[in-house]
Amino acid sequence: AFKKVNESIDAMVVELKQQKKDEIALRDSCIKEIRDNDEATEDMAHQISNLEAKIADLTENINGLTDSINTLKSEVAEMNTQVLHAGQDREVENKDFQLTVADQRATQELVSKALDSLNKFYAKKDAGAALVQVKATQEPPAQFKTYKKDKGGGVIGMLEAVVAEAAQLEKDAIVAETDAQKAYEAFVQDSNESIGSKNRDTTNKQEERATAQADKTQAETDLRMSQAEQEQNGSTNSDLHKACDFTLNNFTARQKANDEEVNALNEAKAILSGSGMKLFLQRS
């Protein structure tokens, strides 16, 4: 009977020692897994923060690029409108120039014909006067000598002045037209160069925005995956504490109780195996 008792005690001691080892292993595993989970949670929180900051920066950059692109397009549209209006104004100015030149040339031609007629008339008058003077023995009256000047000189002078003024107006109109055409061509050239530069800048910014939008889309996908993983970290943490908190919180006490129970069993075995027990049996 005592042999069976001793065997039972030995079995209980072995079991208690195995429980102690199992609890130590469980405690060590819990500590490691909780530590790993905490580190993963912290790393993931840092990654999520970085992704959120990246998305915010990309969003701001995209908005800024969009504003710049809209501004450039508006400026190009305005410059195209200005070029169109400048061309329309130039067309009107050129028509006015052509009318002015035509009017002044017509004036010059008409007045020149009148001058030719007067000059021919007075040339005949002068020839007639000279013939009379050759035939006559007396001097012509004083007023005859100034007849052309008094009767025709003022008109001819005014007509010559009209011709000269019309010629000057034509010349001035040609100079003004030449200057206006040069200014228009320079304006169109400068505008086209500026429009070309703005269009290239727009294209570059559109490509930059497309890249930023692609980066943002990828970052948003990474963020969703990171958030899902962080939720899993939270679930794992909850499961770990459910499985480990009792062991961790009671580890020292349970280890002490285990040792005490082993010691008690060993003492009981020693008592049963000792001389005191043999004496008790003899007396009985």
mmCIF file of C-alpha atoms in Angstrom:
data_model
loop_
_atom_site.group_PDB
_atom_site.id
_atom_site.type_symbol
_atom_site.label_atom_id
_atom_site.label_comp_id
_atom_site.label_asym_id
_atom_site.label_seq_id
_atom_site.Cartn_x
_atom_site.Cartn_y
_atom_site.Cartn_z
ATOM 1 C CA ALA A 1 0.000 0.000 0.000
ATOM 2 C CA PHE A 2 2.802 2.392 0.865
ATOM 3 C CA LYS A 3 4.414 1.611 -2.451
ATOM 4 C CA LYS A 4 1.316 2.683 -4.306
ATOM 5 C CA VAL A 5 1.132 5.848 -2.211
ATOM 6 C CA ASN A 6 4.753 6.668 -2.987
ATOM 7 C CA GLU A 7 4.177 6.032 -6.656
ATOM 8 C CA SER A 8 1.187 8.362 -6.607
ATOM 9 C CA ILE A 9 3.216 11.022 -4.835
ATOM 10 C CA ASP A 10 6.027 10.649 -7.360
ATOM 11 C CA ALA A 11 3.540 10.960 -10.210
ATOM 12 C CA MET A 12 2.023 14.091 -8.689
ATOM 13 C CA VAL A 13 5.471 15.597 -8.202
ATOM 14 C CA VAL A 14 6.360 14.902 -11.838
ATOM 15 C CA GLU A 15 3.086 16.428 -12.973
ATOM 16 C CA LEU A 16 3.581 19.529 -10.820
ATOM 17 C CA LYS A 17 7.108 19.995 -12.103
ATOM 18 C CA GLN A 18 5.835 19.656 -15.677
ATOM 19 C CA GLN A 19 3.111 22.220 -14.924
ATOM 20 C CA LYS A 20 5.796 24.552 -13.635
ATOM 21 C CA LYS A 21 7.839 24.109 -16.802
ATOM 22 C CA ASP A 22 4.726 24.597 -18.954
ATOM 23 C CA GLU A 23 3.788 27.796 -17.129
ATOM 24 C CA ILE A 24 7.329 29.118 -17.488
ATOM 25 C CA ALA A 25 7.256 28.342 -21.223
ATOM 26 C CA LEU A 26 3.820 29.925 -21.520
ATOM 27 C CA ARG A 27 4.959 32.990 -19.590
ATOM 28 C CA ASP A 28 8.047 33.361 -21.816
ATOM 29 C CA SER A 29 5.960 32.853 -24.972
ATOM 30 C CA CYS A 30 3.359 35.392 -23.816
ATOM 31 C CA ILE A 31 6.017 37.969 -23.005
ATOM 32 C CA LYS A 32 7.663 37.505 -26.407
ATOM 33 C CA GLU A 33 4.421 37.531 -28.386
ATOM 34 C CA ILE A 34 3.047 40.560 -26.547
ATOM 35 C CA ARG A 35 6.359 42.376 -27.034
ATOM 36 C CA ASP A 36 6.410 41.477 -30.735
ATOM 37 C CA ASN A 37 2.786 42.600 -31.070
ATOM 38 C CA ASP A 38 3.517 45.887 -29.323
ATOM 39 C CA GLU A 39 6.493 46.504 -31.607
ATOM 40 C CA ALA A 40 4.453 45.627 -34.698
ATOM 41 C CA THR A 41 1.652 47.907 -33.507
ATOM 42 C CA GLU A 42 4.092 50.763 -32.904
ATOM 43 C CA ASP A 43 5.804 50.266 -36.274
ATOM 44 C CA MET A 44 2.452 50.122 -38.034
ATOM 45 C CA ALA A 45 1.248 53.273 -36.256
ATOM 46 C CA HIS A 46 4.397 55.039 -37.474
ATOM 47 C CA GLN A 47 3.821 53.732 -41.009
ATOM 48 C CA ILE A 48 0.188 54.856 -40.960
ATOM 49 C CA SER A 49 1.233 58.311 -39.731
ATOM 50 C CA ASN A 50 3.801 58.594 -42.541
ATOM 51 C CA LEU A 51 1.257 57.497 -45.144
ATOM 52 C CA GLU A 52 -1.315 59.993 -43.882
ATOM 53 C CA ALA A 53 1.305 62.766 -44.010
ATOM 54 C CA LYS A 54 2.325 61.660 -47.526
ATOM 55 C CA ILE A 55 -1.278 61.681 -48.717
ATOM 56 C CA ALA A 56 -1.804 65.142 -47.216
ATOM 57 C CA ASP A 57 1.345 66.456 -48.964
ATOM 58 C CA LEU A 58 0.376 64.862 -52.273
ATOM 59 C CA THR A 59 -3.151 66.275 -51.992
ATOM 60 C CA GLU A 60 -1.774 69.755 -51.372
ATOM 61 C CA ASN A 61 0.663 69.365 -54.263
ATOM 62 C CA ILE A 62 -2.092 68.140 -56.600
ATOM 63 C CA ASN A 63 -4.340 71.051 -55.620
ATOM 64 C CA GLY A 64 -1.499 73.502 -56.193
ATOM 65 C CA LEU A 65 -0.686 71.990 -59.583
ATOM 66 C CA THR A 66 -4.363 72.079 -60.534
ATOM 67 C CA ASP A 67 -4.561 75.775 -59.633
ATOM 68 C CA SER A 68 -1.390 76.478 -61.637
ATOM 69 C CA ILE A 69 -2.693 74.540 -64.639
ATOM 70 C CA ASN A 70 -6.019 76.383 -64.537
ATOM 71 C CA THR A 71 -4.196 79.718 -64.269
ATOM 72 C CA LEU A 72 -1.923 78.864 -67.211
ATOM 73 C CA LYS A 73 -4.881 77.765 -69.336
ATOM 74 C CA SER A 74 -6.726 80.969 -68.443
ATOM 75 C CA GLU A 75 -3.685 83.059 -69.360
ATOM 76 C CA VAL A 76 -3.286 81.223 -72.670
ATOM 77 C CA ALA A 77 -6.974 81.728 -73.460
ATOM 78 C CA GLU A 78 -6.659 85.438 -72.634
ATOM 79 C CA MET A 79 -3.549 85.799 -74.806
ATOM 80 C CA ASN A 80 -5.241 84.014 -77.695
ATOM 81 C CA THR A 81 -8.165 86.426 -77.313
ATOM 82 C CA GLN A 82 -5.766 89.381 -77.310
ATOM 83 C CA VAL A 83 -4.040 88.082 -80.447
ATOM 84 C CA LEU A 84 -7.428 87.619 -82.115
ATOM 85 C CA HIS A 85 -8.528 91.130 -81.180
ATOM 86 C CA ALA A 86 -5.171 92.544 -82.254
ATOM 87 C CA GLY A 87 -5.596 90.870 -85.638
ATOM 88 C CA GLN A 88 -9.101 92.260 -85.978
ATOM 89 C CA ASP A 89 -7.885 95.758 -85.009
ATOM 90 C CA ARG A 90 -4.995 95.428 -87.447
ATOM 91 C CA GLU A 91 -7.416 94.519 -90.213
ATOM 92 C CA VAL A 92 -9.539 97.569 -89.462
ATOM 93 C CA GLU A 93 -6.452 99.805 -89.307
ATOM 94 C CA ASN A 94 -5.202 98.424 -92.614
ATOM 95 C CA LYS A 95 -8.534 99.105 -94.274
ATOM 96 C CA ASP A 96 -8.459 102.661 -92.897
ATOM 97 C CA PHE A 97 -4.894 102.990 -94.196
ATOM 98 C CA GLN A 98 -5.881 101.814 -97.641
ATOM 99 C CA LEU A 99 -8.812 104.253 -97.725
ATOM 100 C CA THR A 100 -6.584 107.090 -96.529
ATOM 101 C CA VAL A 101 -3.924 106.367 -99.147
ATOM 102 C CA ALA A 102 -6.534 105.966 -101.845
ATOM 103 C CA ASP A 103 -8.176 109.269 -100.833
ATOM 104 C CA GLN A 104 -4.880 111.147 -100.739
ATOM 105 C CA ARG A 105 -3.754 109.710 -104.040
ATOM 106 C CA ALA A 106 -7.086 110.532 -105.613
ATOM 107 C CA THR A 107 -6.790 114.058 -104.196
ATOM 108 C CA GLN A 108 -3.293 114.397 -105.586
ATOM 109 C CA GLU A 109 -4.375 113.130 -108.998
ATOM 110 C CA LEU A 110 -7.441 115.345 -109.138
ATOM 111 C CA VAL A 111 -5.678 118.477 -107.959
ATOM 112 C CA SER A 112 -2.689 117.762 -110.171
ATOM 113 C CA LYS A 113 -5.027 117.648 -113.172
ATOM 114 C CA ALA A 114 -6.501 120.979 -112.113
ATOM 115 C CA LEU A 115 -2.999 122.393 -111.767
ATOM 116 C CA ASP A 116 -2.074 121.108 -115.199
ATOM 117 C CA SER A 117 -5.147 122.789 -116.662
ATOM 118 C CA LEU A 118 -4.363 126.088 -114.942
ATOM 119 C CA ASN A 119 -0.703 125.928 -115.870
ATOM 120 C CA LYS A 120 -1.606 125.261 -119.480
ATOM 121 C CA PHE A 121 -4.118 128.113 -119.395
ATOM 122 C CA TYR A 122 -1.654 130.567 -117.967
ATOM 123 C CA ALA A 123 1.062 129.367 -120.297
ATOM 124 C CA LYS A 124 -1.184 130.307 -123.213
ATOM 125 C CA LYS A 125 -1.945 133.619 -121.589
ATOM 126 C CA ASP A 126 1.757 134.321 -121.160
ATOM 127 C CA ALA A 127 2.450 133.403 -124.777
ATOM 128 C CA GLY A 128 -0.317 135.695 -125.970
ATOM 129 C CA ALA A 129 0.924 138.545 -123.823
ATOM 130 C CA ALA A 130 4.433 138.105 -125.170
ATOM 131 C CA LEU A 131 3.151 138.233 -128.754
ATOM 132 C CA VAL A 132 1.261 141.402 -128.058
ATOM 133 C CA GLN A 133 4.365 142.945 -126.482
ATOM 134 C CA VAL A 134 6.408 142.149 -129.589
ATOM 135 C CA LYS A 135 3.907 143.825 -131.849
ATOM 136 C CA ALA A 136 3.124 146.764 -129.604
ATOM 137 C CA THR A 137 5.331 149.825 -129.318
ATOM 138 C CA GLN A 138 4.096 150.901 -125.944
ATOM 139 C CA GLU A 139 4.670 149.253 -122.551
ATOM 140 C CA PRO A 140 1.826 147.084 -121.251
ATOM 141 C CA PRO A 141 -0.103 148.450 -118.369
ATOM 142 C CA ALA A 142 1.396 147.760 -114.946
ATOM 143 C CA GLN A 143 -1.518 145.594 -113.927
ATOM 144 C CA PHE A 144 -0.918 143.231 -116.860
ATOM 145 C CA LYS A 145 2.563 142.330 -115.621
ATOM 146 C CA THR A 146 1.085 140.973 -112.367
ATOM 147 C CA TYR A 147 -1.991 139.439 -113.933
ATOM 148 C CA LYS A 148 -0.848 135.830 -113.441
ATOM 149 C CA LYS A 149 0.184 136.459 -109.883
ATOM 150 C CA ASP A 150 -2.962 138.348 -109.004
ATOM 151 C CA LYS A 151 -5.407 136.216 -110.915
ATOM 152 C CA GLY A 152 -3.820 132.746 -110.945
ATOM 153 C CA GLY A 153 -0.863 132.657 -108.546
ATOM 154 C CA GLY A 154 -2.930 132.360 -105.346
ATOM 155 C CA VAL A 155 -5.099 129.538 -106.673
ATOM 156 C CA ILE A 156 -2.148 127.633 -108.043
ATOM 157 C CA GLY A 157 -0.303 128.042 -104.750
ATOM 158 C CA MET A 158 -3.269 126.735 -102.804
ATOM 159 C CA LEU A 159 -3.657 123.797 -105.138
ATOM 160 C CA GLU A 160 0.043 123.010 -104.923
ATOM 161 C CA ALA A 161 -0.275 123.168 -101.141
ATOM 162 C CA VAL A 162 -3.191 120.729 -101.298
ATOM 163 C CA VAL A 163 -1.115 118.348 -103.422
ATOM 164 C CA ALA A 164 1.834 118.641 -101.056
ATOM 165 C CA GLU A 165 -0.390 118.106 -98.030
ATOM 166 C CA ALA A 166 -2.035 115.061 -99.604
ATOM 167 C CA ALA A 167 1.378 113.636 -100.483
ATOM 168 C CA GLN A 168 2.561 114.196 -96.900
ATOM 169 C CA LEU A 169 -0.583 112.601 -95.518
ATOM 170 C CA GLU A 170 0.001 109.601 -97.776
ATOM 171 C CA LYS A 171 3.607 109.381 -96.632
ATOM 172 C CA ASP A 172 2.614 109.692 -92.972
ATOM 173 C CA ALA A 173 -0.058 107.027 -93.421
ATOM 174 C CA ILE A 174 2.482 104.647 -94.998
ATOM 175 C CA VAL A 175 4.935 105.213 -92.136
ATOM 176 C CA ALA A 176 2.183 104.719 -89.555
ATOM 177 C CA GLU A 177 0.974 101.568 -91.321
ATOM 178 C CA THR A 178 4.502 100.172 -91.483
ATOM 179 C CA ASP A 179 5.071 100.875 -87.790
ATOM 180 C CA ALA A 180 1.681 99.431 -86.856
ATOM 181 C CA GLN A 181 2.329 96.277 -88.883
ATOM 182 C CA LYS A 182 5.751 95.813 -87.297
ATOM 183 C CA ALA A 183 4.280 96.342 -83.821
ATOM 184 C CA TYR A 184 1.512 93.854 -84.580
ATOM 185 C CA GLU A 185 3.940 91.232 -85.878
ATOM 186 C CA ALA A 186 6.188 91.707 -82.827
ATOM 187 C CA PHE A 187 3.164 91.396 -80.535
ATOM 188 C CA VAL A 188 2.003 88.227 -82.262
ATOM 189 C CA GLN A 189 5.499 86.732 -82.132
ATOM 190 C CA ASP A 190 5.935 87.550 -78.423
ATOM 191 C CA SER A 191 2.456 86.259 -77.682
ATOM 192 C CA ASN A 192 3.031 83.018 -79.564
ATOM 193 C CA GLU A 193 6.325 82.459 -77.751
ATOM 194 C CA SER A 194 4.646 83.107 -74.411
ATOM 195 C CA ILE A 195 1.705 80.869 -75.325
ATOM 196 C CA GLY A 196 4.106 78.120 -76.377
ATOM 197 C CA SER A 197 6.021 78.451 -73.106
ATOM 198 C CA LYS A 198 2.827 78.356 -71.049
ATOM 199 C CA ASN A 199 1.533 75.348 -72.982
ATOM 200 C CA ARG A 200 4.788 73.480 -72.329
ATOM 201 C CA ASP A 201 4.611 74.450 -68.675
ATOM 202 C CA THR A 202 1.011 73.231 -68.588
ATOM 203 C CA THR A 203 2.006 69.892 -70.105
ATOM 204 C CA ASN A 204 4.833 69.462 -67.588
ATOM 205 C CA LYS A 205 2.547 70.278 -64.681
ATOM 206 C CA GLN A 206 -0.117 67.911 -65.990
ATOM 207 C CA GLU A 207 2.453 65.111 -66.131
ATOM 208 C CA GLU A 208 3.662 66.024 -62.646
ATOM 209 C CA ARG A 209 0.077 66.025 -61.378
ATOM 210 C CA ALA A 210 -0.600 62.627 -62.983
ATOM 211 C CA THR A 211 2.447 61.201 -61.206
ATOM 212 C CA ALA A 212 1.335 62.733 -57.915
ATOM 213 C CA GLN A 213 -2.175 61.359 -58.374
ATOM 214 C CA ALA A 214 -0.762 57.874 -59.042
ATOM 215 C CA ASP A 215 1.439 58.168 -55.943
ATOM 216 C CA LYS A 216 -1.555 59.293 -53.903
ATOM 217 C CA THR A 217 -3.672 56.379 -55.134
ATOM 218 C CA GLN A 218 -0.896 53.948 -54.185
ATOM 219 C CA ALA A 219 -0.442 55.634 -50.808
ATOM 220 C CA GLU A 220 -4.183 55.422 -50.134
ATOM 221 C CA THR A 221 -4.114 51.704 -50.994
ATOM 222 C CA ASP A 222 -1.118 51.189 -48.694
ATOM 223 C CA LEU A 223 -2.906 53.116 -45.959
ATOM 224 C CA ARG A 224 -6.015 50.934 -46.170
ATOM 225 C CA MET A 225 -3.871 47.791 -46.018
ATOM 226 C CA SER A 226 -1.879 49.194 -43.094
ATOM 227 C CA GLN A 227 -5.038 50.132 -41.226
ATOM 228 C CA ALA A 228 -6.429 46.629 -41.784
ATOM 229 C CA GLU A 229 -3.179 45.142 -40.512
ATOM 230 C CA GLN A 230 -3.273 47.447 -37.506
ATOM 231 C CA GLU A 231 -6.793 46.263 -36.737
ATOM 232 C CA GLN A 232 -5.459 42.698 -36.863
ATOM 233 C CA ASN A 233 -2.676 43.732 -34.482
ATOM 234 C CA GLY A 234 -5.340 45.026 -32.129
ATOM 235 C CA SER A 235 -7.301 41.773 -32.335
ATOM 236 C CA THR A 236 -4.129 39.769 -31.758
ATOM 237 C CA ASN A 237 -3.275 41.926 -28.764
ATOM 238 C CA SER A 238 -6.715 41.335 -27.298
ATOM 239 C CA ASP A 239 -6.430 37.579 -27.827
ATOM 240 C CA LEU A 240 -2.953 37.512 -26.301
ATOM 241 C CA HIS A 241 -4.093 39.278 -23.161
ATOM 242 C CA LYS A 242 -7.076 36.947 -22.833
ATOM 243 C CA ALA A 243 -4.741 33.972 -23.082
ATOM 244 C CA CYS A 244 -1.818 35.374 -21.118
ATOM 245 C CA ASP A 245 -3.037 37.827 -18.490
ATOM 246 C CA PHE A 246 -3.987 35.127 -15.955
ATOM 247 C CA THR A 247 -0.614 33.402 -16.318
ATOM 248 C CA LEU A 248 1.364 36.653 -16.197
ATOM 249 C CA ASN A 249 -0.590 38.183 -13.346
ATOM 250 C CA ASN A 250 -0.480 35.013 -11.217
ATOM 251 C CA PHE A 251 2.812 33.545 -12.345
ATOM 252 C CA THR A 252 4.828 34.202 -9.193
ATOM 253 C CA ALA A 253 2.080 33.015 -6.880
ATOM 254 C CA ARG A 254 1.406 29.871 -8.930
ATOM 255 C CA GLN A 255 5.097 29.038 -9.134
ATOM 256 C CA LYS A 256 5.390 29.452 -5.377
ATOM 257 C CA ALA A 257 2.304 27.332 -4.780
ATOM 258 C CA ASN A 258 3.648 24.693 -7.144
ATOM 259 C CA ASP A 259 6.949 24.572 -5.280
ATOM 260 C CA GLU A 260 5.187 24.440 -1.961
ATOM 261 C CA GLU A 261 2.978 21.582 -3.121
ATOM 262 C CA VAL A 262 5.982 19.651 -4.411
ATOM 263 C CA ASN A 263 7.798 20.208 -1.142
ATOM 264 C CA ALA A 264 4.763 19.062 0.819
ATOM 265 C CA LEU A 265 4.464 15.922 -1.257
ATOM 266 C CA ASN A 266 8.159 15.209 -0.854
ATOM 267 C CA GLU A 267 7.903 15.700 2.897
ATOM 268 C CA ALA A 268 4.901 13.408 3.036
ATOM 269 C CA LYS A 269 6.829 10.798 1.076
ATOM 270 C CA ALA A 270 9.787 11.147 3.423
ATOM 271 C CA ILE A 271 7.565 10.762 6.439
ATOM 272 C CA LEU A 272 5.969 7.678 4.953
ATOM 273 C CA SER A 273 9.359 6.257 4.114
ATOM 274 C CA GLY A 274 11.031 7.219 7.442
ATOM 275 C CA SER A 275 11.577 5.358 10.745
ATOM 276 C CA GLY A 276 8.803 7.273 12.452
ATOM 277 C CA MET A 277 6.286 5.611 10.265
ATOM 278 C CA LYS A 278 7.764 2.172 10.926
ATOM 279 C CA LEU A 279 7.544 2.755 14.668
ATOM 280 C CA PHE A 280 3.954 3.864 14.349
ATOM 281 C CA LEU A 281 3.141 0.707 12.470
ATOM 282 C CA GLN A 282 4.876 -1.542 15.052
ATOM 283 C CA ARG A 283 2.892 0.031 17.890
ATOM 284 C CA SER A 284 -0.288 -0.457 16.169
#
